[in-house]
Short mmCIF file of C-alpha atoms in Angstrom, two decimals:
data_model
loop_
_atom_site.label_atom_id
_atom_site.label_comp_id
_atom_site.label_asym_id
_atom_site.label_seq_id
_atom_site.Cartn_x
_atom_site.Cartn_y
_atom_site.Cartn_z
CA UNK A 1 102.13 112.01 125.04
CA UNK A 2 104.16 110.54 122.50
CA UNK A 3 102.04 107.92 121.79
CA UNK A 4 98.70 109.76 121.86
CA UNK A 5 99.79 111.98 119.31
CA UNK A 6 100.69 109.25 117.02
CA UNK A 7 97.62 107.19 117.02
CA UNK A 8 95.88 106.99 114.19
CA UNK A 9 92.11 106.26 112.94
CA UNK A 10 91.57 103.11 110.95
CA UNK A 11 88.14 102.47 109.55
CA UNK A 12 86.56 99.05 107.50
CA UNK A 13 83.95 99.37 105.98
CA UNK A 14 81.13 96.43 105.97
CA UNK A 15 77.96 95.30 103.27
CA UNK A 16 77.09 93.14 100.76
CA UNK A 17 79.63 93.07 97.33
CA UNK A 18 82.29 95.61 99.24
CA UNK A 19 79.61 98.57 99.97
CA UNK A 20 79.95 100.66 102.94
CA UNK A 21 76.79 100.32 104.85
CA UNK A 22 78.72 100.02 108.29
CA UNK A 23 81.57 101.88 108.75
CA UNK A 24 83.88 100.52 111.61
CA UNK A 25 86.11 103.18 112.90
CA UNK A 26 89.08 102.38 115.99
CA UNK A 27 92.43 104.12 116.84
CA UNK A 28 95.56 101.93 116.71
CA UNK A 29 98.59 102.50 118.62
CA UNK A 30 101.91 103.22 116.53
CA UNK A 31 104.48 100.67 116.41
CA UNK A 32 107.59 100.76 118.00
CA UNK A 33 109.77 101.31 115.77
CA UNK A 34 107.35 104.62 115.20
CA UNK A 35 107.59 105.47 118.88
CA UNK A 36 111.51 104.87 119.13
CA UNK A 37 112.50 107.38 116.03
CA UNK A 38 110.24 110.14 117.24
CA UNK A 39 112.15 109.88 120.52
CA UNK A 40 115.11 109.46 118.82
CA UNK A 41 114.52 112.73 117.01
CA UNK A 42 113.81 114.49 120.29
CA UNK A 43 116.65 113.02 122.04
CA UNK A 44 118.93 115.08 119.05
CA UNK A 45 117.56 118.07 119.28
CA UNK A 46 117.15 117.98 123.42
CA UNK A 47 117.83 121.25 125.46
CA UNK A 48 119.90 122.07 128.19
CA UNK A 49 118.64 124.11 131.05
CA UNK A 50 119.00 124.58 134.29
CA UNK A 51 116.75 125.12 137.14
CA UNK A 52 116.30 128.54 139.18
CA UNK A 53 114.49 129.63 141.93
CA UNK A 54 110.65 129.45 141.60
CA UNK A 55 111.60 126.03 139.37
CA UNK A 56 111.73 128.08 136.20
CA UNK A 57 113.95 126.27 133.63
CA UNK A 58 115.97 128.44 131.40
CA UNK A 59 118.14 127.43 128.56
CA UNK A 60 121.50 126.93 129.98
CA UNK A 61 123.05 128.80 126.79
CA UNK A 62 121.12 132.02 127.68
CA UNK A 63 120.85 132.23 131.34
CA UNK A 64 120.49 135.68 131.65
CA UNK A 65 117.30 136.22 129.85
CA UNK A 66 114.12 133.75 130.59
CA UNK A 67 113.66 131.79 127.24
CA UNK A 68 110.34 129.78 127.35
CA UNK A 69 110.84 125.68 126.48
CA UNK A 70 108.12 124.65 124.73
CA UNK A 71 106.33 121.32 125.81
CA UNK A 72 107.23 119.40 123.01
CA UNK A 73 111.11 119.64 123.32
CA UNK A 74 113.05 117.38 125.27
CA UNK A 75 115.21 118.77 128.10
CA UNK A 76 117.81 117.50 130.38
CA UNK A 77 120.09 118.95 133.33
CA UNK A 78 122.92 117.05 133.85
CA UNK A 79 124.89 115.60 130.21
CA UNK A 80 124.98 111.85 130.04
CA UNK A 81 127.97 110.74 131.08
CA UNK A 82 131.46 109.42 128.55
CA UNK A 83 130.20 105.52 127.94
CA UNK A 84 133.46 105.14 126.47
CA UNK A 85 135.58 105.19 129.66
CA UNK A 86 134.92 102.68 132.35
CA UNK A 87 133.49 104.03 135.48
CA UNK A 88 132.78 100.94 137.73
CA UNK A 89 131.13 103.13 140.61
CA UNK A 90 127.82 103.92 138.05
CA UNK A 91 128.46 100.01 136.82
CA UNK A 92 129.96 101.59 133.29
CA UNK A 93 132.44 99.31 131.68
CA UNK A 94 133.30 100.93 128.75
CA UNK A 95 134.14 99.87 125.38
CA UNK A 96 137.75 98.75 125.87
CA UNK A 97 137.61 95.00 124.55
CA UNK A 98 134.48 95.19 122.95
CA UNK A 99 133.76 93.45 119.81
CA UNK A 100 133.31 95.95 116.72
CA UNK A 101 132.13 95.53 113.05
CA UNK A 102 134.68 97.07 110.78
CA UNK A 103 132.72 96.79 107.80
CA UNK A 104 129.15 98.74 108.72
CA UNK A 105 128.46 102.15 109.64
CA UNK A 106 126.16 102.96 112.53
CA UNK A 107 125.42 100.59 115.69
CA UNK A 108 128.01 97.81 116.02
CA UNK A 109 130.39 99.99 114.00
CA UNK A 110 134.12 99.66 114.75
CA UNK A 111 134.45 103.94 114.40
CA UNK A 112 131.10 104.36 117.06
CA UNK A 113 132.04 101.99 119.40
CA UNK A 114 135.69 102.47 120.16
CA UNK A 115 135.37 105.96 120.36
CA UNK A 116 138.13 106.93 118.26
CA UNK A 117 140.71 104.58 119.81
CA UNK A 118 140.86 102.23 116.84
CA UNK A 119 140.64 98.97 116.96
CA UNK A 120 142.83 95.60 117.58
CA UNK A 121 142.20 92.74 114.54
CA UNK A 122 142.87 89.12 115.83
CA UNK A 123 142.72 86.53 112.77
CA UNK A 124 141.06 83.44 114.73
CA UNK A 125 141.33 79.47 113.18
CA UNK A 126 137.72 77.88 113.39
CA UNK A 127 137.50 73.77 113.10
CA UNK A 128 134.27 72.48 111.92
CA UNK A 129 132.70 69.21 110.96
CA UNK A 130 131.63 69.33 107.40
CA UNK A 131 130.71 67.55 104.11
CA UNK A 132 129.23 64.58 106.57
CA UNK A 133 127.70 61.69 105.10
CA UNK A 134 124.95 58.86 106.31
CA UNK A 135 126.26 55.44 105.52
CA UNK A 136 123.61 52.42 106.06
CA UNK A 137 123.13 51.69 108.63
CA UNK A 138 123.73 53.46 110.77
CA UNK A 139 127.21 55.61 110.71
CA UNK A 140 127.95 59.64 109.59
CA UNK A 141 131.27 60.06 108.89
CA UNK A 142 132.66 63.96 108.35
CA UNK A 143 135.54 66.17 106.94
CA UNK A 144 137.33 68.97 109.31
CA UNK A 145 137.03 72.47 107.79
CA UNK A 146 139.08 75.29 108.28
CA UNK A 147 138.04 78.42 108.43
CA UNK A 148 139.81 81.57 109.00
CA UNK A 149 137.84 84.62 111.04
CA UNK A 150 139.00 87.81 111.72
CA UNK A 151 138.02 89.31 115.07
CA UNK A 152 138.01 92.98 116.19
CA UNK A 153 137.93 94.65 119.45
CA UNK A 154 138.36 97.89 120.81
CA UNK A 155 141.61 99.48 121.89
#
């Protein structure tokens, strides 16, 4: 549904010196990016409810009066469960030890990920070959570099 209701019309037009004799018309499907914020967006704003006899949903907020869902909100009736703890019976590992990005907001982010339990920093040493040079014939010769890294992971 989604995706039908984000289609759009594209048209090109055809004839001599950019004149419109033929008009081509088609529908094109959104991209995915498209697709994946609408979704997003619904995902937000989704509804609780909870199913009674007859398989009437009802908001789960106002179960004693029958509130009518329309069909373009998402619903759900169980909450997702905590990501954050590891639950090895549903195959969740959690985000204890995962790497983190201190310095960005959003996905990756140190404060998302490690779900408020902070966040260990580990300075790692990194050896690599540089400032190599060819010799004739037939030699490269390179410098070590040191670089210094720092690593984060969550608590």
């Amino acid at each position: 549904q989604i995706v039908a209701k984000q289609m759009k019309t594209q048209c090109r037009c055809h004839g001599v010196s950019g004149s419109c004799a033929v008009k081509t018309c088609w529908r094109s499907l959104p991209t995915f990016h498209e697709i994946g914020s609408h979704l997003k967006k619904l995902y937000e704003h989704a509804v609780a409810v909870k199913c009674r006899s007859h398989k009437k949903l009802r908001h789960r907020e106002k179960m004693k009066r029958h509130i009518p869902i329309s069909h373009d909100v998402l619903v759900y009736m169980h909450r997702s469960q905590n990501y954050c703890r590891s639950d090895p019976s549903r195959g969740v590992m959690g985000t204890r030890g995962r790497l983190c990005n201190k310095t960005v907001e959003g996905p990756g982010s140190c404060n998302l990920l490690c779900c408020g339990r902070g966040y260990n920093t580990q300075v790692l040493r990194y050896v690599n070959r540089c400032h190599c040079k060819f010799h004739w014939c037939c030699y490269v010769t390179c410098e070590s570099c040191e670089t210094m890294r720092d690593i984060h992971t969550c608590k």
